[in-house]
């Protein structure tokens, strides 16, 4: 009779251990197909366990199909196609976790410095959410987002950006990329997307993944040119009118009106306004979005909290014109929501109670100081006499144009040797590569007390 | 000279209010293109404000392109293509927020009852995360998820499901649907997906949105049939072997081996195992996933926390075989992460500290009690003598087969009139519709003290 050492079972229940022993013997061919298992009673006696224990083990084998039961006879081993122990594939372990290198200064990433986020307020609001909304948290997340958050956003957009928006127009998603992909599905495969030929390659990658039709359109320093949109027969154009990254100028009213007129000329033309960096403006009043100038429902407005709060928070939103809301409800409302309710309620309170505006103001002042110190330090250094600062009016970066013969690639390599990470403007020219002798300095994550040293290192790297 | 009532500005800074007044006059055509604005000094005197205030307003108009500056002369209004006040489109307000109806008993939704989630523990771990990981929270989320969470999942999968997984194989996403869409992009447009012809229509909707090729394949009570996969020339097949929703049987070892052999026969064949409901098993030992039986790296494993924790938590994960991990890294690692770091760290601790297992055990016992009470109440009612219970071994539902002449649609309508929401089995038959006289009873969200009354109402609705 089958014999197993049940004392080896550790913390596993006896019946489960017994089931596993028999199962493995079946899989390894040690018990053959058609073999009859011992009767429960005699097997129990043999092993010194209760009949119930054996019965439970047999039932488990039966449920999973390792044995079949023949009435008034007993349990018989099933005929299996293959044998071999059920072991998971042993991963090679070749792909190691990336070790994240920390530069002396990283002038490329959007990582923030400590103390720039009101963690304790956030924790308090989260705790409040958990204790006050426990009933709502037990429900699934609405596909378009929690009502309270959409309502808070309406008020915020009205007071701070002159936008008239109703909650039903707002859609919450786990990141701008996620919302992009929803828009691609909303518009369908016939739509032709237009991306500025300077800026962010990622949008193009996303379109490619969805097999969407897109083209780079020509730009001047104000953004996409209408004649290029017409030439490419584009339907939807991406713009960031408050801050054309990386050049950073504000799109002037003339171009805004040209684009609006272009969109209004055909029923399937839209402007996709990504307003992601507009909160950090250092001069003058906030720029009203193109959305607020639109009277015909041709503008889709997108924004994110990853930039204004913390990068690790994955909450973005978009505002659709009413016509597209209806289309979205019909076509895409079967998708589940993608942002956990706890975070949505917490953010709703954060905005409604005024913490968000206060935080934006705090960050704006912080960035202004950092920006001025860094520009001052660079212009006071050896680098100053051959450099021109091109200052966007918003965002967290400026351009540093250097009068040098070094190619852009060489420039960034030499700077990296000084333990400073930085990008050249040419990396953002998407349709042609040429040397710009210009660096894109993102001061978002620089240590306050490393500003002078960073300027000196930049100077040394460039001039040596 | 232009005159504005600056006392109406409310809390707006004077310069900003002045800028807006002039801007609106330009847009409305009250100040014409080519008009010269008053000199700063005289205008300031006229309005009784400082020169700086006027200067700031003019600068803002200049930045946005409403005026241009002519050296040694002054500011001139730009020629604009169109006029009309910059007001957002006024939404019709037609689409009202959905009022969520609350049934006496909802036997369809996955909404949970209160007190079934350890909110205070979750809140405590979140607070701990915020205070301990503030530095990590200032960074962007890795595209594949936080390492600590992937590591905790490896241990959990090993100890509870017999799966050998390394952290690099795991990918975290904001919901199973999100991960599906990544897989569709990972495999590309030539892949043919197979969905069981009984179960969840949603997967088919998602494939349609991505223009992916898919087909319903024939099933028996164990799941998809290999011959049907071959006939449809499928590459990837969806299965839920621990709980074939809604029939609910465990996929027996014979079918598992058949499917594995099918997958191994060609390099582009994979099994997509959605293990979403397997934790709630009421009889016998946990069922090992097919992933754990796979020795050739042909199984993709998917699971979610929306079902085992709370529906409003949007965290799912998938385990890819090493070969697909490499492909994913090359093709899709440009995407940003979709789950906020705070929630990922919190969940990692929740799992690592044993709260997850404890919660699963608690819920399993809770559901077992509810299930037994509800089945008991139904069988004790008038309905009992014409009903058969078909009990899946896992999940949070059972099937109630009723010996009645009423059509399925009529059955659910009559029950809805008793303020009880429920689905008929026929709603899950995706390729042909026929009356099943069978209800799918999801007891996930039923009030404990409404069980008897619910059974009585079901009986009344069916028998009247």
PDB file of C-alpha atoms in Angstrom, chain A residues 62-66 78 80, chain B residues 196 198 218-226 237-245 247-259 290:
ATOM      1  CA  UNK A  62     -11.384  14.042  -7.792  1.00  0.00           C
ATOM      2  CA  UNK A  63     -12.192  17.775  -8.158  1.00  0.00           C
ATOM      3  CA  UNK A  64      -8.994  18.351 -10.081  1.00  0.00           C
ATOM      4  CA  UNK A  65      -9.472  15.275 -12.235  1.00  0.00           C
ATOM      5  CA  UNK A  66      -6.476  13.180 -11.101  1.00  0.00           C
ATOM      6  CA  UNK A  78      -7.139   9.021 -14.614  1.00  0.00           C
ATOM      7  CA  UNK A  80      -3.114  11.686 -18.311  1.00  0.00           C
TER       8      UNK A  80
ATOM      9  CA  UNK B 196     -14.713  31.116 -24.184  1.00  0.00           C
ATOM     10  CA  UNK B 198     -19.621  31.610 -22.101  1.00  0.00           C
ATOM     11  CA  UNK B 218     -16.443  26.318 -28.025  1.00  0.00           C
ATOM     12  CA  UNK B 219     -16.376  25.167 -24.440  1.00  0.00           C
ATOM     13  CA  UNK B 220     -17.583  22.257 -22.426  1.00  0.00           C
ATOM     14  CA  UNK B 221     -18.031  22.391 -18.676  1.00  0.00           C
ATOM     15  CA  UNK B 222     -14.229  22.337 -18.194  1.00  0.00           C
ATOM     16  CA  UNK B 223     -13.453  25.327 -20.409  1.00  0.00           C
ATOM     17  CA  UNK B 224     -12.221  25.917 -23.962  1.00  0.00           C
ATOM     18  CA  UNK B 225     -11.851  22.900 -26.260  1.00  0.00           C
ATOM     19  CA  UNK B 226      -8.486  22.420 -27.944  1.00  0.00           C
ATOM     20  CA  UNK B 237      -6.554  31.560 -25.128  1.00  0.00           C
ATOM     21  CA  UNK B 238      -8.230  33.102 -22.071  1.00  0.00           C
ATOM     22  CA  UNK B 239      -8.968  30.722 -19.243  1.00  0.00           C
ATOM     23  CA  UNK B 240     -10.012  30.930 -15.591  1.00  0.00           C
ATOM     24  CA  UNK B 241      -9.198  27.377 -14.559  1.00  0.00           C
ATOM     25  CA  UNK B 242      -9.878  27.842 -10.855  1.00  0.00           C
ATOM     26  CA  UNK B 243     -13.368  29.137 -11.524  1.00  0.00           C
ATOM     27  CA  UNK B 244     -14.902  29.137 -14.987  1.00  0.00           C
ATOM     28  CA  UNK B 245     -17.324  31.999 -14.545  1.00  0.00           C
ATOM     29  CA  UNK B 247     -20.460  27.827 -14.452  1.00  0.00           C
ATOM     30  CA  UNK B 248     -17.768  27.735 -11.839  1.00  0.00           C
ATOM     31  CA  UNK B 249     -16.139  24.347 -12.141  1.00  0.00           C
ATOM     32  CA  UNK B 250     -12.472  23.746 -11.654  1.00  0.00           C
ATOM     33  CA  UNK B 251     -10.630  22.937 -14.859  1.00  0.00           C
ATOM     34  CA  UNK B 252      -9.509  19.351 -14.475  1.00  0.00           C
ATOM     35  CA  UNK B 253      -5.932  18.285 -14.920  1.00  0.00           C
ATOM     36  CA  UNK B 254      -6.652  16.560 -18.237  1.00  0.00           C
ATOM     37  CA  UNK B 255      -7.840  19.776 -19.889  1.00  0.00           C
ATOM     38  CA  UNK B 256      -4.982  21.727 -18.324  1.00  0.00           C
ATOM     39  CA  UNK B 257      -2.513  19.338 -19.862  1.00  0.00           C
ATOM     40  CA  UNK B 258      -4.283  19.410 -23.211  1.00  0.00           C
ATOM     41  CA  UNK B 259      -4.119  23.201 -23.264  1.00  0.00           C
ATOM     42  CA  UNK B 290      -1.948  26.281 -14.649  1.00  0.00           C
TER      43      UNK B 290
END
